[in-house]
Every structure is written in C-alpha cells, then in structure tokens.
XYZ file of C-alpha atoms in Angstrom:
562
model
C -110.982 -78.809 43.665
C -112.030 -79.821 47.424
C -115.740 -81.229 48.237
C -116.909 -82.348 51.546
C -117.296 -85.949 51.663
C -120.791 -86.116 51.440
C -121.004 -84.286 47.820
C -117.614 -86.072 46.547
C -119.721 -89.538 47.655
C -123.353 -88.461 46.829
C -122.188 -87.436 42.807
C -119.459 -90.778 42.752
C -120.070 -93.194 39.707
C -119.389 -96.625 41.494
C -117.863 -97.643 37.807
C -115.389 -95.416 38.222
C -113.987 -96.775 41.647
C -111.432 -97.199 42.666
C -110.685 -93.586 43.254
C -107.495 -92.300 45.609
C -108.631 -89.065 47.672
C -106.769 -86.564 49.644
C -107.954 -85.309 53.260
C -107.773 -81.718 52.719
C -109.560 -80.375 56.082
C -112.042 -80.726 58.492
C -112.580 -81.120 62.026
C -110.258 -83.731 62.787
C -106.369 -81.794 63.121
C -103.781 -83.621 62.062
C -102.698 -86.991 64.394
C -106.904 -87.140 65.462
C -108.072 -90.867 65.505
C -111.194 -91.439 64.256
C -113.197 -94.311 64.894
C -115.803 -96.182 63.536
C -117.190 -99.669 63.806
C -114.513 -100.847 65.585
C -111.791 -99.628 62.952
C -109.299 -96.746 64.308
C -108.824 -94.548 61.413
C -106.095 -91.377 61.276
C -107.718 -89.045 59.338
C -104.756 -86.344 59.039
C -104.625 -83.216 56.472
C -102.658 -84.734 53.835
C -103.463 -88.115 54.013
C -104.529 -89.819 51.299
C -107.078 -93.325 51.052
C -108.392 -95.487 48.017
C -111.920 -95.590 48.140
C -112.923 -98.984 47.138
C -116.657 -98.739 47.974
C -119.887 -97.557 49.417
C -123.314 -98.339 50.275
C -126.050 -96.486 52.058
C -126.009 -96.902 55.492
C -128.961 -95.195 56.895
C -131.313 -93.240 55.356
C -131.799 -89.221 56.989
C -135.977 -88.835 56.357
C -138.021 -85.313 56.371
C -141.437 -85.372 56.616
C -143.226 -83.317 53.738
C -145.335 -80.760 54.025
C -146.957 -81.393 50.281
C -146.476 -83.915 47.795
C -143.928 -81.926 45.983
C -141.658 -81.774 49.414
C -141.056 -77.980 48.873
C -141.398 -78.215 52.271
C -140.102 -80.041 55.254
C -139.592 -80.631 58.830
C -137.194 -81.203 61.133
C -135.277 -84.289 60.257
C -135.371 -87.978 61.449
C -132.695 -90.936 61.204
C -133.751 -94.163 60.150
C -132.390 -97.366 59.846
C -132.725 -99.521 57.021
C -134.565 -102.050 58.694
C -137.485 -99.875 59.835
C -140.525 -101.562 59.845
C -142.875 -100.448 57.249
C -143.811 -100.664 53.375
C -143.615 -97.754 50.941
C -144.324 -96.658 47.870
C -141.925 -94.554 45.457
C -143.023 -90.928 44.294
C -142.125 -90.488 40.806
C -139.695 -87.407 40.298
C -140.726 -84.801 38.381
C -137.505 -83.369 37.810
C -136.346 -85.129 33.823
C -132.807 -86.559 33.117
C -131.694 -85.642 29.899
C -129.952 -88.174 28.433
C -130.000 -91.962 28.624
C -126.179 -91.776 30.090
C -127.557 -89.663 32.866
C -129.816 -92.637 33.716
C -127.738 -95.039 33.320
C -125.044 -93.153 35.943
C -127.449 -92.209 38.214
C -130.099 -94.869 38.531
C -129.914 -98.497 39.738
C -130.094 -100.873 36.651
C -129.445 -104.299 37.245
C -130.725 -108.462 37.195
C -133.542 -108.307 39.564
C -137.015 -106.989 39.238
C -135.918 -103.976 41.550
C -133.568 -102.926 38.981
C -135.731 -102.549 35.893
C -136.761 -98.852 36.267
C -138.976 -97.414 33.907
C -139.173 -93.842 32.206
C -141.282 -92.568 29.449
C -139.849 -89.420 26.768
C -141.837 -86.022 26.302
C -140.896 -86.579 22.533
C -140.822 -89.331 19.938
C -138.045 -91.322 19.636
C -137.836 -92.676 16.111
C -134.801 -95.938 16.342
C -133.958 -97.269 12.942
C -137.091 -99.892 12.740
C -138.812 -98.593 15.678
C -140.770 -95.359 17.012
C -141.376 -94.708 20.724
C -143.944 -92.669 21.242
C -144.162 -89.637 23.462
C -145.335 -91.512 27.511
C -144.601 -94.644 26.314
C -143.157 -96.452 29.210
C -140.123 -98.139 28.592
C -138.287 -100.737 30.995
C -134.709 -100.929 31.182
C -133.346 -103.887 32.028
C -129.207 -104.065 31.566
C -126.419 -102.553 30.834
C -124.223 -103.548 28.084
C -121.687 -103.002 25.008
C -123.472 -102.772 21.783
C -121.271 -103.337 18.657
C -118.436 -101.000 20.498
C -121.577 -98.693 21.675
C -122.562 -98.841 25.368
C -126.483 -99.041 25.115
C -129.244 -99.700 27.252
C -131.481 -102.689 27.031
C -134.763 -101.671 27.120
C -138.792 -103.186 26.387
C -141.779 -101.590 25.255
C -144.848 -103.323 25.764
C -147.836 -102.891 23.238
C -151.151 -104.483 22.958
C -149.306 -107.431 25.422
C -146.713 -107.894 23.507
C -142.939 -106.869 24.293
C -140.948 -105.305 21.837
C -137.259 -105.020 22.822
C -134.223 -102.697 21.507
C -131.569 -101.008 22.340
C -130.740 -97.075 23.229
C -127.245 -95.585 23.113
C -126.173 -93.610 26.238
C -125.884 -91.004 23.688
C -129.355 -90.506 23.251
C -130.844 -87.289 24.285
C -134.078 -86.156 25.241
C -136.540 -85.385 28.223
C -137.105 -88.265 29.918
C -139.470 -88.534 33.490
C -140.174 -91.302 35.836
C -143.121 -93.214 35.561
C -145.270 -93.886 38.207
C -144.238 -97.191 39.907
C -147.341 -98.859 41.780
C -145.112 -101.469 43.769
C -144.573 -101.374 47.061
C -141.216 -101.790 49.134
C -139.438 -102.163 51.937
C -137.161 -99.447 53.229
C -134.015 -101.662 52.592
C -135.275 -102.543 48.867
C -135.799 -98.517 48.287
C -132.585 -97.810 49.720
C -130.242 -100.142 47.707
C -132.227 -100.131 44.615
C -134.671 -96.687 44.493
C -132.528 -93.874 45.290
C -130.700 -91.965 42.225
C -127.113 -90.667 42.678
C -127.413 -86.821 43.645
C -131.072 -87.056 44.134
C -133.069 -87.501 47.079
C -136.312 -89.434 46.865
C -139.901 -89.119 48.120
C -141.383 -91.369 49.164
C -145.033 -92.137 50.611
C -145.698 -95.092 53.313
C -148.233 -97.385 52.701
C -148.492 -98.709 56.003
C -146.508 -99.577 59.401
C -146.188 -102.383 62.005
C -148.348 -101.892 64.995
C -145.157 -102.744 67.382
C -143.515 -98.588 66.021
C -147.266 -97.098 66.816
C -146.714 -96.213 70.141
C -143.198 -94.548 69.564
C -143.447 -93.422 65.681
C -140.922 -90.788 64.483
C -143.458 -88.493 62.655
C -145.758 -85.994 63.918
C -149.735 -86.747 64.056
C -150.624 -84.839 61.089
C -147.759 -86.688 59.265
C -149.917 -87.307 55.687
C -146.804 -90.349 54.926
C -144.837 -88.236 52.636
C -141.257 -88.330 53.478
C -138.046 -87.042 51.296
C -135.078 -89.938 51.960
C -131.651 -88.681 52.290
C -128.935 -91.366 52.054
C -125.842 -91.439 54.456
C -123.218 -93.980 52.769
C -120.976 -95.766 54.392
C -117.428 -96.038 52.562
C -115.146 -98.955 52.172
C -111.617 -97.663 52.401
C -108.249 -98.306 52.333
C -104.939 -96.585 53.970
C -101.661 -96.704 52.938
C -99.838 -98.556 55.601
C -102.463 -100.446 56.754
C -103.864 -103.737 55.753
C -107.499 -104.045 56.641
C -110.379 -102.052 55.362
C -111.758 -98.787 57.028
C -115.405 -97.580 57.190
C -116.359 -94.111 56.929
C -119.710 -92.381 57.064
C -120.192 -90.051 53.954
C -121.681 -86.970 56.707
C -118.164 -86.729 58.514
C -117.204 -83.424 58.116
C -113.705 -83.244 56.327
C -113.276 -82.168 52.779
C -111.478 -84.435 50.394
C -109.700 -84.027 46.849
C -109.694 -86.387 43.893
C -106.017 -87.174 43.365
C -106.852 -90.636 41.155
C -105.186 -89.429 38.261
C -101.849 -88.400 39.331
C -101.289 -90.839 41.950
C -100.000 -94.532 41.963
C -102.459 -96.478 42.833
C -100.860 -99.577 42.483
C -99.271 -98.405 46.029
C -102.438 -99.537 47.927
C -102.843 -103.187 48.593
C -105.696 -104.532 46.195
C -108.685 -105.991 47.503
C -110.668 -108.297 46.315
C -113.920 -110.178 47.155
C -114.309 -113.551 46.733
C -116.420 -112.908 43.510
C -113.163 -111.409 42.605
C -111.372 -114.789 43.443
C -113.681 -116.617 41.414
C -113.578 -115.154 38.530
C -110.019 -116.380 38.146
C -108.559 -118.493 35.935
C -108.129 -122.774 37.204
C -104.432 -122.828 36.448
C -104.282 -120.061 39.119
C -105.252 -122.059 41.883
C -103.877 -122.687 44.906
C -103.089 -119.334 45.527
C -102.119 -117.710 49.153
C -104.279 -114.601 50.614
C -104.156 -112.659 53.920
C -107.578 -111.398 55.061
C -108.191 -107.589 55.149
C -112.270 -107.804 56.420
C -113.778 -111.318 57.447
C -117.020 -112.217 58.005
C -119.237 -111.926 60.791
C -120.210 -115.536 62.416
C -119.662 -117.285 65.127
C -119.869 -120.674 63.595
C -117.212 -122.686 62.112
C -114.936 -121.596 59.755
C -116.268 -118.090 59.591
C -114.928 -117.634 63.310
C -111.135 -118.635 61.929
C -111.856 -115.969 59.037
C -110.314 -113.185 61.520
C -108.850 -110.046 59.787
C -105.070 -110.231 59.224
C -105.266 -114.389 59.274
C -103.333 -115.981 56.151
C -105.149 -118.879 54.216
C -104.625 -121.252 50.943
C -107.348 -120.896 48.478
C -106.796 -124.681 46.512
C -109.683 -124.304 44.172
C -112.822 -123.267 42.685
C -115.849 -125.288 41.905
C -119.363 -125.745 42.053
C -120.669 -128.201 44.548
C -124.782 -129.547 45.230
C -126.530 -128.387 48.304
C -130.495 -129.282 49.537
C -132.036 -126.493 50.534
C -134.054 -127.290 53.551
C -136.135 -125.278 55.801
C -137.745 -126.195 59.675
C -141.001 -127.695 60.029
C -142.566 -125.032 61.870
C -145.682 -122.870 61.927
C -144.140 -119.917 63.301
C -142.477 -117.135 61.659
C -139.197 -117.903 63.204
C -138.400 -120.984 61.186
C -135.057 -121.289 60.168
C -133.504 -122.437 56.710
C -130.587 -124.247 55.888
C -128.363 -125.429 52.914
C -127.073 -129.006 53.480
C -123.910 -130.538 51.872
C -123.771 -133.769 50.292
C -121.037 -135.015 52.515
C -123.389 -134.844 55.525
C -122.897 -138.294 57.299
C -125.909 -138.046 59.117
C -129.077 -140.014 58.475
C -132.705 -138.638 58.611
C -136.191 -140.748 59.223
C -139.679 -139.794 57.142
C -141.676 -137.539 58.519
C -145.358 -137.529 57.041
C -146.068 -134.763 54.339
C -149.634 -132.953 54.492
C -151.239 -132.504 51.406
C -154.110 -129.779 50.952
C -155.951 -130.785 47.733
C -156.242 -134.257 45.701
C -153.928 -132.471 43.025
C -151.427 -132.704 45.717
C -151.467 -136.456 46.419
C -151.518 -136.672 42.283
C -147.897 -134.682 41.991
C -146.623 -136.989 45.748
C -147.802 -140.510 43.947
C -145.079 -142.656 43.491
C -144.689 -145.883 41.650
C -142.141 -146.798 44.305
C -144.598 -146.929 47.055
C -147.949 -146.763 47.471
C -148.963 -143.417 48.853
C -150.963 -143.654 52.303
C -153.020 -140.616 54.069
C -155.906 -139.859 56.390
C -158.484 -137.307 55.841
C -157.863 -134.264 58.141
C -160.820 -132.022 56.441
C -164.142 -133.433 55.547
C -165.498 -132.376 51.555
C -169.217 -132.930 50.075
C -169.126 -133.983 46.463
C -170.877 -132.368 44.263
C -171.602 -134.939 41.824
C -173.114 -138.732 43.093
C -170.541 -140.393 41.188
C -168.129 -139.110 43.649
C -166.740 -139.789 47.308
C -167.475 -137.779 50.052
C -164.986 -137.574 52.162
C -165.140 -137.430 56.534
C -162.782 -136.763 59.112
C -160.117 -139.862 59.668
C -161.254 -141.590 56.242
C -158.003 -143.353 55.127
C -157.269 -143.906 51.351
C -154.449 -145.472 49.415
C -153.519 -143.557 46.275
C -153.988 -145.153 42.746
C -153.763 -143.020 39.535
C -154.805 -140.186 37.933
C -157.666 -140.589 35.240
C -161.060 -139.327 34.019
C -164.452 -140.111 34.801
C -168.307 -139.400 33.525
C -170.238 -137.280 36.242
C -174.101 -135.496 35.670
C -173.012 -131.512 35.286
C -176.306 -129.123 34.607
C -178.535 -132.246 33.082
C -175.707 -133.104 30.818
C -172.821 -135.789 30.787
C -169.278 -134.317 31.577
C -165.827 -135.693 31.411
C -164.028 -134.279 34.418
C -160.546 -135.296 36.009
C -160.661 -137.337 39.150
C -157.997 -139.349 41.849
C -158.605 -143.250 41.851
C -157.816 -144.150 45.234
C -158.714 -147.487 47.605
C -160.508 -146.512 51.019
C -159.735 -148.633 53.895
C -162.371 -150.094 55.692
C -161.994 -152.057 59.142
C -161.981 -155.842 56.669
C -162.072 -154.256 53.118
C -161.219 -151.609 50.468
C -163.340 -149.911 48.076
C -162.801 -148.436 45.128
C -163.815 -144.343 45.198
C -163.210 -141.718 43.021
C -161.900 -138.050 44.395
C -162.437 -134.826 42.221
C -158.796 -133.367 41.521
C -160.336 -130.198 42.580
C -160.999 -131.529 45.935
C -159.953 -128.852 48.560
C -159.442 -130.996 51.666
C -156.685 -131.817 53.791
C -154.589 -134.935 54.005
C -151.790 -136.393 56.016
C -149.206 -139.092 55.016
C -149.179 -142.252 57.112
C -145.479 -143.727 57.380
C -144.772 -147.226 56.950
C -141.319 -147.122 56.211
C -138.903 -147.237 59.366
C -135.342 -146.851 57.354
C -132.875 -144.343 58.116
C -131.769 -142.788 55.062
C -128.634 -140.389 53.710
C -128.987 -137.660 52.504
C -127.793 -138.902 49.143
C -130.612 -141.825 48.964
C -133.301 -139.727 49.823
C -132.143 -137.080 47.046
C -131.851 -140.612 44.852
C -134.789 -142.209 45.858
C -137.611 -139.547 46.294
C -138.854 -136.952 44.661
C -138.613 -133.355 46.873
C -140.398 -132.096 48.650
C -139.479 -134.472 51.320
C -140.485 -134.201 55.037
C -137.844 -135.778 57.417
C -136.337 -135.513 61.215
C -132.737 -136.378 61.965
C -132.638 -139.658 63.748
C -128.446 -140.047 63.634
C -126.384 -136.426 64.053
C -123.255 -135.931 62.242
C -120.413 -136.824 64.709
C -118.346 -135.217 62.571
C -119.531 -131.616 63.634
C -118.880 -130.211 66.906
C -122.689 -128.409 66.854
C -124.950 -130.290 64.481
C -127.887 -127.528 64.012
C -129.912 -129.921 62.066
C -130.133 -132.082 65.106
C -132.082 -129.812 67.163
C -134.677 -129.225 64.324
C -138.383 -130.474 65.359
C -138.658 -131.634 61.586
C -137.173 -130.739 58.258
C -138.573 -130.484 54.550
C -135.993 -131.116 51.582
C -137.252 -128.464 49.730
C -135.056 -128.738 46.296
C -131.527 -129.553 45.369
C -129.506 -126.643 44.095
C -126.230 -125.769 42.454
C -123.944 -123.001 43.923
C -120.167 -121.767 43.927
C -117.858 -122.488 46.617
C -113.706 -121.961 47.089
C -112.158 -124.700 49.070
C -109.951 -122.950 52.250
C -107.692 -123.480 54.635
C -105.734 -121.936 57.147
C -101.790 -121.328 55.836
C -99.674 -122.123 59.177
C -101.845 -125.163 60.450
C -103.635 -126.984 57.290
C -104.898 -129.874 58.996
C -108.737 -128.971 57.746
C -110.242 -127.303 55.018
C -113.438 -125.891 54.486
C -116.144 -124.664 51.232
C -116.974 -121.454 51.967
C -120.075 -119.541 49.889
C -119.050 -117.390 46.968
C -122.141 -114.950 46.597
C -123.093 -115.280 50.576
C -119.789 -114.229 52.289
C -119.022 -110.540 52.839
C -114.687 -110.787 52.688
C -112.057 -108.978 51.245
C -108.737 -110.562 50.513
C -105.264 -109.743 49.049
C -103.211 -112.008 47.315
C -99.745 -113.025 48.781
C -96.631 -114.108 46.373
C -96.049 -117.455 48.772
C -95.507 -120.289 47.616
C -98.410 -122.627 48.257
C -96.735 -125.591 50.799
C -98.376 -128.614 49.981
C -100.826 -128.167 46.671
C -103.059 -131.295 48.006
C -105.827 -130.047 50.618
C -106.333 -131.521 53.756
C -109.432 -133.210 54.327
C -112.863 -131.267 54.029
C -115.153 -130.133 57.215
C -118.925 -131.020 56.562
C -120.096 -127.800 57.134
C -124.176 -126.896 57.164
C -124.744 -123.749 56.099
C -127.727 -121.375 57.914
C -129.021 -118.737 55.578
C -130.915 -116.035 56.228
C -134.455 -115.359 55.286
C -133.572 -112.903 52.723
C -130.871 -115.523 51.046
C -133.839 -117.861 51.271
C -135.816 -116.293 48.717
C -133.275 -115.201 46.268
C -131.811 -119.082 46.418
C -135.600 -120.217 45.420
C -135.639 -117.158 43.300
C -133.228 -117.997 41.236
C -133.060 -121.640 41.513
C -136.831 -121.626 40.079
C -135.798 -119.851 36.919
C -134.940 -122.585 34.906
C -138.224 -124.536 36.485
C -141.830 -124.383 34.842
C -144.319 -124.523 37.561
C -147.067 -127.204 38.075
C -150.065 -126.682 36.148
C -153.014 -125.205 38.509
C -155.433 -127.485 40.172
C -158.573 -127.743 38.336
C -161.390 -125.157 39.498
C -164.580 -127.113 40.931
C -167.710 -126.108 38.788
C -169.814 -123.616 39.988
C-alpha cells in the first residue's frame, strides 16, 4: 500500500529502521532532480532508497483558537531555534497500552526523556498496586527476563518506589500535566509523540521577535506544533547520504521485506565505529557525510575522502571556558599533548567559604577585599575595601548570639598591615568579595597545573602552541580550567597521504562512514596533531552534565544568623 511521505514518516518506528521504500508518484516525473541542501537527488517512479534516518527539521505552528485547538488559524513555519520558552499541554487523547507509549513517545537518559502518565484504573503488579492518577515516570527502555518492559517510578510520601511494566500492559493511560518549561528545540526532539501533534502554550518571548512576531495580537500563546522531518537517505548507486523533507509531495511504498538490503552501502556513525571490537582496528572507511567545520581536521573530513581508523580509546581533556563577562564567551576542551604553557591569573572568590575550598597547603593563599562586610558579632573582623589577608585554616570560634555563647564556624586568616599582621577571624558565612594576589611568575603545562593545583584554575596563555597553525587559546583574554574529563576519541588519518593523524570526538561529530575491504598500509600511525577542540554552548552543559554525575557537590555555605 502507497502513503505520501509525510504519513509513511510521521507513523515510522525509528527501531525499525532501516527501511527500503519505493517512489511510487508524485510531482517529480521520472529523470526530475531534486535538490536539497546541497545534495542532487533523482527522485524517479520506481526508484527505490534505504531510509536510514530522520529528525524534525522545523516545526509547522497554528495558533489556537481554545485550549483544546479545535480550532486554528492559518499556519506559520518555525525554526527550531526560535526564540522563546514554552510549556507542554498535556493531551487529552489516552494511549492504550504501554507499547503504544513506548513507540510513540520519547523515552530516553536525560531528564527530557522521563515522561510521565497516570492510568484511569488500578494497576495491581505482583507486589505492587498503582492507583488510579498516580503519576508514574518512565525512565528506560529495556529487556526484562526475555520481556521488553518499561522502567518506571512511583513516588509516595517522598519516597520512590520503582518496577517494571510489560509493553503488554493495557489500560487507559493520559498525560500528566508537566510544569517545566522548554525551549522550542528541547520540545521538538524530545516532546512531540509519533502521529500526534502537540500543543503547546508560550511562556514568554525575547524582546528582539516583538516587533516582527508571527502571531496575531489576540494570539492567547496556544499553538498546535506540526513536525516536518528531515530524512537521512540512501540511493542505490550513490555513495553519500541524501536529505529529504518529509512534506515533499511523492508517495512511497514499503518494500523492506522483499528487497535485499544488503545492496545499499551501510552506514555507520562513528558511535557505530566504536562500538567495535579492538582486534578490528585499523580498519579503512570512505566518508559518505562529513562534518561541518572549517578548522583542522574536520575541513579534510570531505564527503567521498578515504581514511584509516587505527584505534579506539579514551583520552583526558580540561574543559576550559573564557574569562569573560559577556554572554559570548567561548568554551573549549584542551588535550593533554598541548605544548603550550599558561601563567596564573588571579581567581575571585565571593564568600569566605570560597577561600576555605581555594586554601592550599602548597601555598599560602593571598587576596584583597573587593566588597566591604559589618560583622555581626565583636569577636569578628570587619572587613573594608582593599583590606589584604593571608589565608590560614578553617576552625571554630565562641561569639555572643541572643545573650548566649555560640560555637559558630569561622576563616583564620593574617591581615596585612603597612609593618605587621594580625590575627582576625572571618565568619564562613561572610558574603564579600575577594581577589587573588599572584606571586608566582612560572609558566606552567598544562599537565603541572592539572598535577599541581586543584581546578578551578584561572590562567592566560603566555607561550602558544607552535605546533598549531591557529592556536585559539592564544587569543583568549583569560582562561579558567574548569575540570578534567574523560571522553572517547578514534585516532584518523587520511589513506593516500598519512603523514598526520588526528583524535576526532566520538559523541560530538555528526559523520557517516562505510567500511572498505583495503588492506590497512602501514598499521603504525603517523604522528598525532594537537588539536583544541571548541564546543558549543549546548555541548558545554551536557559535558558538565554528565561529568558531574559521579561528583557530590560542596556542602552549602553556612547561613549568617538572623
């Protein structure tokens, strides 16, 4: 049976991809070239393409005329970065089994992919009841003793109670109402069912769209969010991958199961790569879709370029980001092998906890008052504008609190004088401001500073990397060595001139691949390119995101007494 496109894409499990579809009709005659972002695309009656995978493009909106969206208005595109934070309607229509949710809704690792649903019935498990609107969170996916189940929480009187539910489970079960709010992008990838659309209601816009918004004055911010996909394909004698909006009018036919799909070159991502086994390394691949970037290697990544994967590993990185108080800082992940050396820049520290957590026994810690504080308590300092202290310990001292004695945590420090020091005492929950005074003039690697110090770490580079043609760090005002992390690189190069190689980012490098039987020419790889990595400020927060998992955080400062 033929569907258009749209409804073959819209209802499409992405577990069940790849799938091989037929062009059955449509607007485009036979030997018409379609084209779209930059890929020339035949799309003849009769041909036939492996779709390897989608993901909404843009998002077609229609402004409500009621909460319910019976009714609507003429229809407006928008892009997925349109300004703006919304929050998700819950849908009153119910999905009636826990396979249906599973198919249609976005479950996965992050907190966007926890949905939650309650049943209009009890459910009674075999130790376990759910009541009738009882939310429950699902959080994965998995096999269950040869069932596939859904992992799911119940929380009740604070406490979490988890189980499972087979995807055989039946029932009536509704959306809850989810008070977060998101950006269009976040709603998009992880908030829109399969064969649903979703309203939404907008919480509020950036003033820079006011002048030219979209919606019409009496617009009350409901609007119903139709997704247009865009669809990773491949053709049969071609080898690079073709992009295809799901509203192209031309009807298709699912041929999967009596076709040879073994035919089609098989991609794979470099997750893909990866997830192979050591002994299969080196291994030679041909690129079918490279990344964008101008910067070294990804500029050599070019579509239809060979290259020799040696190996995979995991390698240490310091996250850094620029010392600036504009929005427009930029962040960067910087390789051990970077042969450039850095000087200290001073740290600023807003409350006495902080100089507590920055004391070091392998210097003495050194900063002038930026912020002046009135003690509460005679027994300690007041501090002024430009007093200078040198940071002792941490310890507790007796102060008068409502008429009675009280043992309260305090900073020991020294405060310079023009001849002397004396000894004062600083309450930890001292909200001031302080900023480090450098003594120490040595230019340090990047190894010795993650060696010596404990990160944060506030530097500038004083000696570039000759080694790189560009040296981005160079041009930084400051940096701060935020934390060291762990990620997953392949080590590249290119197969007819391997006179460099290069780590390139597993999980941060959109490219598809397909393995060549070559022999690999020499299995020892030429010697590796320091390469620092930009990220985006999107990767920025999922590499702290994650990164942090493993990490408890400080304890909070002590509240002053009221």
């Amino acid at each position: 049976m033929a569907f258009s496109l749209e409804k073959f894409i819209h209802s499409l499990d992405p577990r069940a991809l790849p799938r091989v579809l037929q062009i059955q009709s449509g607007i485009y005659c036979q030997g018409s070239v379609y084209e779209m972002f930059g890929n020339e695309c035949s799309l003849s009656t009769g041909e036939v393409i492996k779709v390897i995978g989608f993901k909404i493009n843009k998002l077609i909106a229609s402004t409500c005329e009621n909460n319910e969206g019976s009714q609507f208005s003429a229809k407006v595109e928008l892009p997925l970065n349109f300004p703006g934070l919304y929050k998700v309607v819950a849908d009153k229509t119910p999905y009636v089994s826990i396979e249906e949710i599973s198919r249609k809704v976005s479950i996965g690792p992050t907190r966007f992919g926890h949905p939650c649903f309650y049943s209009a019935k009890d459910i009674k498990l075999a130790n376990f009841t759910i009541k009738h609107g009882e939310q429950i969170t699902f959080n994965s996916v998995e096999e269950v003793n040869g069932t596939m189940a859904v992992n799911c929480v119940v929380v009740r009187n604070n406490q979490s109670h988890s189980f499972t539910l087979p995807l055989s489970q039946e029932g009536e079960f509704y959306e809850c109402e989810d008070n977060q709010i998101y950006t269009l992008k976040e709603i998009a990838e992880w908030k829109i069912p399969k064969c649903r659309n979703r309203i939404v209601k907008l919480s509020n816009t950036l003033h820079m769209w006011d002048s030219s918004r979209p919606f019409p004055e009496n617009f009350d911010g409901h609007l119903i969010l139709m997704p247009v996909y865009e669809v990773q394909a491949i053709m049969k004698f071609r080898k690079d991958v073709v992009h295809i909006l799901s509203d192209l009018d031309v009807e298709v036919k699912d041929i999967t199961d009596c076709y040879d799909i073994g035919s089609f070159l098989q991609p794979l991502s470099l997750e893909d790569i990866f997830e192979r086994t050591s002994k299969e390394f080196p291994m030679v691949a041909e690129i079918m879709e490279g990344p964008s970037g101008s910067q070294k290697p990804y500029n050599l990544l070019s579509t239809g370029k060979e290259i020799v994967i040696y190996k995979k590993y995991q390698a240490a990185r310091v996250l850094a980001s620029e010392m600036r108080s504009d929005s427009s800082k930029r962040h960067f992940l910087i390789p051990m092998s970077y042969k450039g050396k850095f000087k200290r820049r001073p740290r600023e520290f807003p409350t006495a906890y902080d100089l507590e957590i920055a004391r070091s026994e392998k210097e003495q810690l050194h900063v002038v008052a930026t912020k002046a504080f009135v003690s509460f308590h005679k027994e300690l300092f007041s501090v002024s504008v430009g007093d200078q202290f040198l940071v002792q310990q941490c310890q507790t001292s007796e102060v008068l609190y409502e008429g009675r004695k009280k043992l309260i945590d305090v900073l020991a420090c020294e405060q310079i004088l023009s001849d002397s020091y004396k000894k004062v005492l600083l309450p930890m929950y001292m909200e001031g401001g302080f900023v480090e005074v450098i003594h120490d003039k040595k230019q340090y690697h990047l190894s010795e500073i993650c060696k010596e110090f404990r990160l944060p770490f506030n530097v500038k580079v004083s000696v570039r990397d000759l080694s790189i043609e560009e040296d981005v760090l160079a041009a930084a005002p400051g940096l701060q060595f935020e934390e060291e992390i762990t990620d997953s690189y392949l080590l590249i190069s290119s197969a007819s001139s391997p006179v460099e190689s290069w780590e390139i980012p597993v999980y941060r490098l959109n490219m598809l691949v397909h393995l060549l039987s070559k022999d690999v020419q020499t299995v020892v790889p030429p010697v590796t390119r320091t390469m620092v990595e930009e990220v985006s400020k999107e990767e920025y927060y999922m590499l702290r995101r994650y990164e942090n998992l493993a990490l408890h955080p400080p304890p909070r400062p002590p509240k002053k007494p009221t």
